[in-house]
Amino acid sequence: MSNTLPSVTMGHLLRTVRYEVMPTPKMGDQVREQVPTEVTLTVTASPTKGLGPTLDLATSLAADGYDVVPHLAARMISGRSELSEIVDRLRAVGVRTVFVPAGDAAEPAGDYHGALDMLSDLTQLGQPFEHVGITGYPESHPSIDDDVTVQAMWDKRAHATHIVSNMTFDTESIATWVERLRRRGVGLPVIIGVPGPVERTKLLGMATKIGVGDSVRFLKKQRKVFARIAAPGFSTDRFVARIAALAANEKLRIQGLHLYTFNQVGVVEAWRQRMLAEADSLAR
């Protein structure tokens, strides 16, 4: 039983996985060619390019039958009028889930200085989306104290349905963080952000494709990420297996995996199929 339960959980996590992609010009074609419609796709937002590319890719893929989760960065939206237009556009193509971070824009575009402001407006607009994700930080945020990030999740809990963690490499930190959330009374299910099994040599190339300004911000934020990915001994296989073991503890309410693909969706999908085959074999 001890061997079977994590394998069953692994299969569930891999079947319900979400792939994060950046809205580059060729991303839609790559997804259609390499990713089955059973995989949920989340589409990031760029402060230099605006929400246009995010919404364009999200609505296009949704129309093709994908379950799409656009990132609606609060600081990139001017206010309730623009938010209402975005809601109408997304609902018209059947989008049921959104992810609401504050976003990296240096200055807010209008009324929303943080995610909570916009989440409140979404609620007042009648909670138009079935699922609303908010950000979580298993490892410390570079500019926000840990106590503040946990308090923020408490404040947002009435407007959200789940938490999506930022990318992490330490399963002990994940377990400690989730247990801390539960002690604080934050009961929202958690989706764990995991680096995909991408080709290391292509990571910097991918960063340059998202715009010069964005690349600088991306690299500054992800310096530790690149170091950890490139370090000997890191394995997405082993990391995900450890998450599956944690997810077998129902009290933690770990609901799924959020895979950062760095737009290498073909590589990530091939990895997922291999891991699924292994998990299904062990579960028999």
Tab-separated table of C-alpha atoms in Angstrom:
chain	number	residue	atom	x	y	z
A	1	MET	CA	0.000	0.000	0.000
A	2	SER	CA	2.814	2.408	0.815
A	3	ASN	CA	4.206	1.955	-2.703
A	4	THR	CA	0.847	2.060	-4.463
A	5	LEU	CA	-0.683	5.199	-2.960
A	6	PRO	CA	1.978	7.670	-4.163
A	7	SER	CA	1.836	6.067	-7.629
A	8	VAL	CA	-1.926	6.532	-7.791
A	9	THR	CA	-1.469	10.120	-6.646
A	10	MET	CA	1.315	10.594	-9.221
A	11	GLY	CA	-1.009	9.480	-11.997
A	12	HIS	CA	-3.680	11.918	-10.844
A	13	LEU	CA	-1.205	14.798	-10.617
A	14	LEU	CA	0.151	14.119	-14.098
A	15	ARG	CA	-3.310	13.848	-15.647
A	16	THR	CA	-4.482	17.131	-14.097
A	17	VAL	CA	-1.218	19.026	-14.634
A	18	ARG	CA	-1.114	22.627	-15.819
A	19	TYR	CA	1.542	23.889	-18.260
A	20	GLU	CA	2.630	27.507	-17.951
A	21	VAL	CA	3.491	29.124	-21.292
A	22	MET	CA	4.560	32.596	-22.369
A	23	PRO	CA	2.550	34.192	-25.212
A	24	THR	CA	5.226	34.346	-27.899
A	25	PRO	CA	4.130	34.518	-31.571
A	26	LYS	CA	4.644	30.798	-32.331
A	27	MET	CA	3.442	29.423	-29.015
A	28	GLY	CA	-0.090	28.692	-30.185
A	29	ASP	CA	1.094	26.544	-33.078
A	30	GLN	CA	3.544	24.668	-30.857
A	31	VAL	CA	0.831	23.908	-28.316
A	32	ARG	CA	-1.585	22.656	-30.971
A	33	GLU	CA	1.075	20.399	-32.475
A	34	GLN	CA	2.570	19.020	-29.262
A	35	VAL	CA	0.085	19.234	-26.387
A	36	PRO	CA	-3.206	17.300	-26.156
A	37	THR	CA	-6.317	19.257	-25.220
A	38	GLU	CA	-6.560	17.308	-21.951
A	39	VAL	CA	-3.709	19.448	-20.563
A	40	THR	CA	-4.633	22.756	-18.921
A	41	LEU	CA	-2.576	25.713	-20.142
A	42	THR	CA	-1.821	28.855	-18.174
A	43	VAL	CA	-0.734	31.927	-20.127
A	44	THR	CA	1.549	34.479	-18.501
A	45	ALA	CA	1.350	38.271	-18.779
A	46	SER	CA	4.164	40.621	-19.777
A	47	PRO	CA	4.320	44.150	-18.303
A	48	THR	CA	6.129	45.457	-21.402
A	49	LYS	CA	3.753	43.913	-23.948
A	50	GLY	CA	0.538	44.349	-22.019
A	51	LEU	CA	-2.299	41.883	-21.645
A	52	GLY	CA	-3.068	41.803	-25.369
A	53	PRO	CA	-0.835	38.801	-26.240
A	54	THR	CA	-2.044	36.947	-23.140
A	55	LEU	CA	-5.699	37.391	-24.011
A	56	ASP	CA	-5.135	36.686	-27.707
A	57	LEU	CA	-3.398	33.359	-27.036
A	58	ALA	CA	-5.787	32.377	-24.258
A	59	THR	CA	-8.910	33.002	-26.329
A	60	SER	CA	-7.424	31.317	-29.400
A	61	LEU	CA	-6.491	28.151	-27.502
A	62	ALA	CA	-9.806	28.119	-25.631
A	63	ALA	CA	-11.622	28.232	-28.957
A	64	ASP	CA	-9.592	25.170	-29.995
A	65	GLY	CA	-10.828	23.196	-27.004
A	66	TYR	CA	-8.074	23.740	-24.440
A	67	ASP	CA	-8.794	24.519	-20.798
A	68	VAL	CA	-6.953	27.839	-20.548
A	69	VAL	CA	-6.025	29.908	-17.492
A	70	PRO	CA	-4.977	33.453	-18.413
A	71	HIS	CA	-2.879	35.424	-15.937
A	72	LEU	CA	-4.764	38.626	-15.180
A	73	ALA	CA	-2.031	40.725	-13.587
A	74	ALA	CA	-3.832	43.302	-11.477
A	75	ARG	CA	-1.314	46.117	-11.926
A	76	MET	CA	-1.710	45.853	-15.721
A	77	ILE	CA	-5.485	46.491	-15.676
A	78	SER	CA	-6.763	50.051	-15.387
A	79	GLY	CA	-9.921	49.415	-13.406
A	80	ARG	CA	-13.357	47.842	-13.264
A	81	SER	CA	-14.416	48.963	-16.747
A	82	GLU	CA	-11.444	47.270	-18.433
A	83	LEU	CA	-11.790	44.265	-16.139
A	84	SER	CA	-15.431	43.887	-17.139
A	85	GLU	CA	-14.456	43.916	-20.826
A	86	ILE	CA	-11.810	41.271	-20.203
A	87	VAL	CA	-14.299	39.118	-18.316
A	88	ASP	CA	-16.797	39.306	-21.183
A	89	ARG	CA	-14.144	38.391	-23.743
A	90	LEU	CA	-12.926	35.379	-21.776
A	91	ARG	CA	-16.369	34.092	-20.892
A	92	ALA	CA	-17.398	34.289	-24.548
A	93	VAL	CA	-14.888	31.511	-25.362
A	94	GLY	CA	-15.660	29.429	-22.291
A	95	VAL	CA	-12.750	30.353	-19.997
A	96	ARG	CA	-13.663	29.127	-16.506
A	97	THR	CA	-10.449	29.774	-14.583
A	98	VAL	CA	-8.155	32.767	-14.128
A	99	PHE	CA	-4.986	33.379	-12.139
A	100	VAL	CA	-4.714	36.772	-10.427
A	101	PRO	CA	-1.234	37.895	-9.349
A	102	ALA	CA	-0.365	41.492	-8.586
A	103	GLY	CA	2.047	41.440	-11.525
A	104	ASP	CA	5.497	42.901	-12.101
A	105	ALA	CA	4.537	46.260	-13.599
A	106	ALA	CA	6.612	48.944	-11.893
A	107	GLU	CA	3.626	51.281	-11.763
A	108	PRO	CA	-0.034	50.271	-11.700
A	109	ALA	CA	-2.009	51.034	-14.859
A	110	GLY	CA	-4.850	52.420	-12.787
A	111	ASP	CA	-6.895	51.496	-9.738
A	112	TYR	CA	-5.338	48.144	-8.866
A	113	HIS	CA	-2.194	48.347	-6.750
A	114	GLY	CA	-2.397	44.697	-5.774
A	115	ALA	CA	-4.280	41.506	-6.469
A	116	LEU	CA	-6.768	41.943	-3.600
A	117	ASP	CA	-8.171	45.147	-5.122
A	118	MET	CA	-8.986	43.397	-8.376
A	119	LEU	CA	-10.206	40.213	-6.706
A	120	SER	CA	-12.725	42.303	-4.798
A	121	ASP	CA	-13.991	43.781	-8.056
A	122	LEU	CA	-14.276	40.311	-9.618
A	123	THR	CA	-16.448	39.294	-6.684
A	124	GLN	CA	-18.604	42.411	-7.107
A	125	LEU	CA	-18.946	41.567	-10.814
A	126	GLY	CA	-20.722	38.396	-9.708
A	127	GLN	CA	-17.797	35.961	-9.468
A	128	PRO	CA	-17.787	35.361	-13.242
A	129	PHE	CA	-15.173	32.596	-13.134
A	130	GLU	CA	-15.648	29.181	-11.564
A	131	HIS	CA	-12.039	29.011	-10.386
A	132	VAL	CA	-9.746	31.865	-9.314
A	133	GLY	CA	-6.110	31.253	-8.379
A	134	ILE	CA	-3.868	33.415	-6.212
A	135	THR	CA	-0.116	33.351	-5.636
A	136	GLY	CA	1.723	31.519	-2.854
A	137	TYR	CA	5.387	31.594	-1.835
A	138	PRO	CA	6.812	28.396	-0.288
A	139	GLU	CA	10.241	30.049	-0.350
A	140	SER	CA	10.623	33.683	0.670
A	141	HIS	CA	9.524	36.416	-1.704
A	142	PRO	CA	12.485	38.662	-2.631
A	143	SER	CA	10.747	41.841	-1.442
A	144	ILE	CA	7.862	40.785	0.833
A	145	ASP	CA	8.170	39.323	4.327
A	146	ASP	CA	6.849	35.784	4.839
A	147	ASP	CA	4.262	36.923	7.399
A	148	VAL	CA	2.883	39.420	4.896
A	149	THR	CA	2.525	36.817	2.129
A	150	VAL	CA	0.639	34.447	4.440
A	151	GLN	CA	-1.593	37.295	5.644
A	152	ALA	CA	-2.267	38.228	2.014
A	153	MET	CA	-3.517	34.708	1.298
A	154	TRP	CA	-5.798	34.968	4.317
A	155	ASP	CA	-7.160	38.296	3.056
A	156	LYS	CA	-7.757	36.904	-0.462
A	157	ARG	CA	-9.271	33.568	0.566
A	158	ALA	CA	-12.881	34.767	0.252
A	159	HIS	CA	-12.298	35.718	-3.395
A	160	ALA	CA	-10.222	32.713	-4.528
A	161	THR	CA	-10.658	28.971	-4.978
A	162	HIS	CA	-7.027	27.817	-4.897
A	163	ILE	CA	-3.408	28.867	-4.408
A	164	VAL	CA	-0.669	28.413	-7.015
A	165	SER	CA	2.831	28.362	-5.569
A	166	ASN	CA	5.733	30.010	-7.296
A	167	MET	CA	8.520	27.770	-8.547
A	168	THR	CA	10.256	25.817	-5.830
A	169	PHE	CA	12.832	23.043	-5.463
A	170	ASP	CA	12.587	22.124	-1.813
A	171	THR	CA	9.890	19.656	-0.787
A	172	GLU	CA	10.613	20.245	2.899
A	173	SER	CA	9.885	23.940	2.405
A	174	ILE	CA	6.646	23.028	0.633
A	175	ALA	CA	5.503	20.779	3.468
A	176	THR	CA	6.389	23.385	6.118
A	177	TRP	CA	4.693	26.157	4.160
A	178	VAL	CA	1.463	24.235	3.520
A	179	GLU	CA	1.273	23.147	7.171
A	180	ARG	CA	1.717	26.789	8.184
A	181	LEU	CA	-1.142	27.824	5.896
A	182	ARG	CA	-3.393	25.215	7.466
A	183	ARG	CA	-2.506	26.339	10.994
A	184	ARG	CA	-3.404	29.905	10.007
A	185	GLY	CA	-6.798	28.729	8.783
A	186	VAL	CA	-6.093	29.088	5.061
A	187	GLY	CA	-7.836	26.005	3.709
A	188	LEU	CA	-7.655	26.661	-0.030
A	189	PRO	CA	-6.217	23.761	-2.042
A	190	VAL	CA	-2.681	24.288	-3.309
A	191	ILE	CA	-1.181	23.701	-6.752
A	192	ILE	CA	2.601	23.331	-6.564
A	193	GLY	CA	4.820	25.162	-9.051
A	194	VAL	CA	7.473	22.822	-10.456
A	195	PRO	CA	10.252	23.458	-13.016
A	196	GLY	CA	9.700	21.278	-16.061
A	197	PRO	CA	12.407	18.931	-17.374
A	198	VAL	CA	13.593	21.497	-19.890
A	199	GLU	CA	16.841	21.620	-21.836
A	200	ARG	CA	19.120	23.804	-19.736
A	201	THR	CA	20.977	25.323	-22.698
A	202	LYS	CA	17.723	26.775	-24.069
A	203	LEU	CA	16.647	28.629	-20.952
A	204	LEU	CA	18.568	31.834	-21.613
A	205	GLY	CA	17.461	31.753	-25.239
A	206	MET	CA	13.870	31.552	-24.076
A	207	ALA	CA	14.373	34.510	-21.763
A	208	THR	CA	15.582	36.700	-24.627
A	209	LYS	CA	12.421	35.983	-26.616
A	210	ILE	CA	10.112	37.621	-24.102
A	211	GLY	CA	11.466	41.134	-24.664
A	212	VAL	CA	14.584	42.924	-23.442
A	213	GLY	CA	12.946	44.584	-20.435
A	214	ASP	CA	11.106	41.430	-19.442
A	215	SER	CA	14.256	39.356	-19.859
A	216	VAL	CA	16.163	41.499	-17.394
A	217	ARG	CA	13.368	41.240	-14.835
A	218	PHE	CA	12.957	37.513	-15.494
A	219	LEU	CA	16.656	36.776	-15.040
A	220	LYS	CA	16.912	38.909	-11.895
A	221	LYS	CA	13.935	37.127	-10.342
A	222	GLN	CA	15.037	33.664	-11.464
A	223	ARG	CA	18.798	33.712	-10.829
A	224	LYS	CA	18.433	31.112	-8.102
A	225	VAL	CA	16.076	29.122	-10.303
A	226	PHE	CA	18.622	28.847	-13.101
A	227	ALA	CA	21.349	27.930	-10.633
A	228	ARG	CA	19.221	25.181	-9.081
A	229	ILE	CA	18.044	23.793	-12.428
A	230	ALA	CA	21.598	23.674	-13.742
A	231	ALA	CA	23.040	22.185	-10.557
A	232	PRO	CA	24.070	18.519	-10.687
A	233	GLY	CA	21.592	16.178	-9.080
A	234	PHE	CA	18.337	18.047	-9.650
A	235	SER	CA	15.694	15.825	-11.235
A	236	THR	CA	12.141	16.796	-12.069
A	237	ASP	CA	11.260	13.079	-11.823
A	238	ARG	CA	12.394	12.790	-8.212
A	239	PHE	CA	10.960	16.147	-7.236
A	240	VAL	CA	7.511	15.340	-8.603
A	241	ALA	CA	7.620	11.919	-6.913
A	242	ARG	CA	8.197	13.692	-3.594
A	243	ILE	CA	5.298	16.053	-4.257
A	244	ALA	CA	3.123	13.006	-4.998
A	245	ALA	CA	4.082	11.540	-1.627
A	246	LEU	CA	3.100	14.790	0.104
A	247	ALA	CA	-0.149	14.939	-1.870
A	248	ALA	CA	-1.079	11.492	-0.539
A	249	ASN	CA	-1.607	13.256	2.817
A	250	GLU	CA	-5.135	14.567	2.279
A	251	LYS	CA	-4.823	17.034	5.165
A	252	LEU	CA	-2.316	19.078	3.161
A	253	ARG	CA	-4.829	19.558	0.311
A	254	ILE	CA	-2.175	19.563	-2.426
A	255	GLN	CA	-4.386	19.540	-5.493
A	256	GLY	CA	-2.082	19.532	-8.482
A	257	LEU	CA	1.082	20.487	-10.359
A	258	HIS	CA	1.828	23.714	-12.196
A	259	LEU	CA	4.710	22.997	-14.591
A	260	TYR	CA	6.873	25.868	-15.771
A	261	THR	CA	7.635	24.820	-19.355
A	262	PHE	CA	9.809	27.767	-20.443
A	263	ASN	CA	7.841	27.210	-23.679
A	264	GLN	CA	9.495	23.839	-24.301
A	265	VAL	CA	6.088	22.197	-24.408
A	266	GLY	CA	7.127	19.251	-26.587
A	267	VAL	CA	9.910	18.258	-24.199
A	268	VAL	CA	7.620	18.606	-21.196
A	269	GLU	CA	4.784	16.618	-22.793
A	270	ALA	CA	7.138	13.756	-23.734
A	271	TRP	CA	8.320	13.698	-20.118
A	272	ARG	CA	4.735	13.644	-18.829
A	273	GLN	CA	3.798	10.701	-21.032
A	274	ARG	CA	6.819	8.732	-19.832
A	275	MET	CA	6.076	9.485	-16.188
A	276	LEU	CA	2.397	8.559	-16.665
A	277	ALA	CA	3.353	5.204	-18.131
A	278	GLU	CA	5.647	4.520	-15.173
A	279	ALA	CA	3.038	5.610	-12.608
A	280	ASP	CA	0.327	3.491	-14.221
A	281	SER	CA	2.636	0.485	-14.294
A	282	LEU	CA	3.423	0.825	-10.584
A	283	ALA	CA	-0.233	1.323	-9.685
A	284	ARG	CA	-1.342	-1.974	-11.279
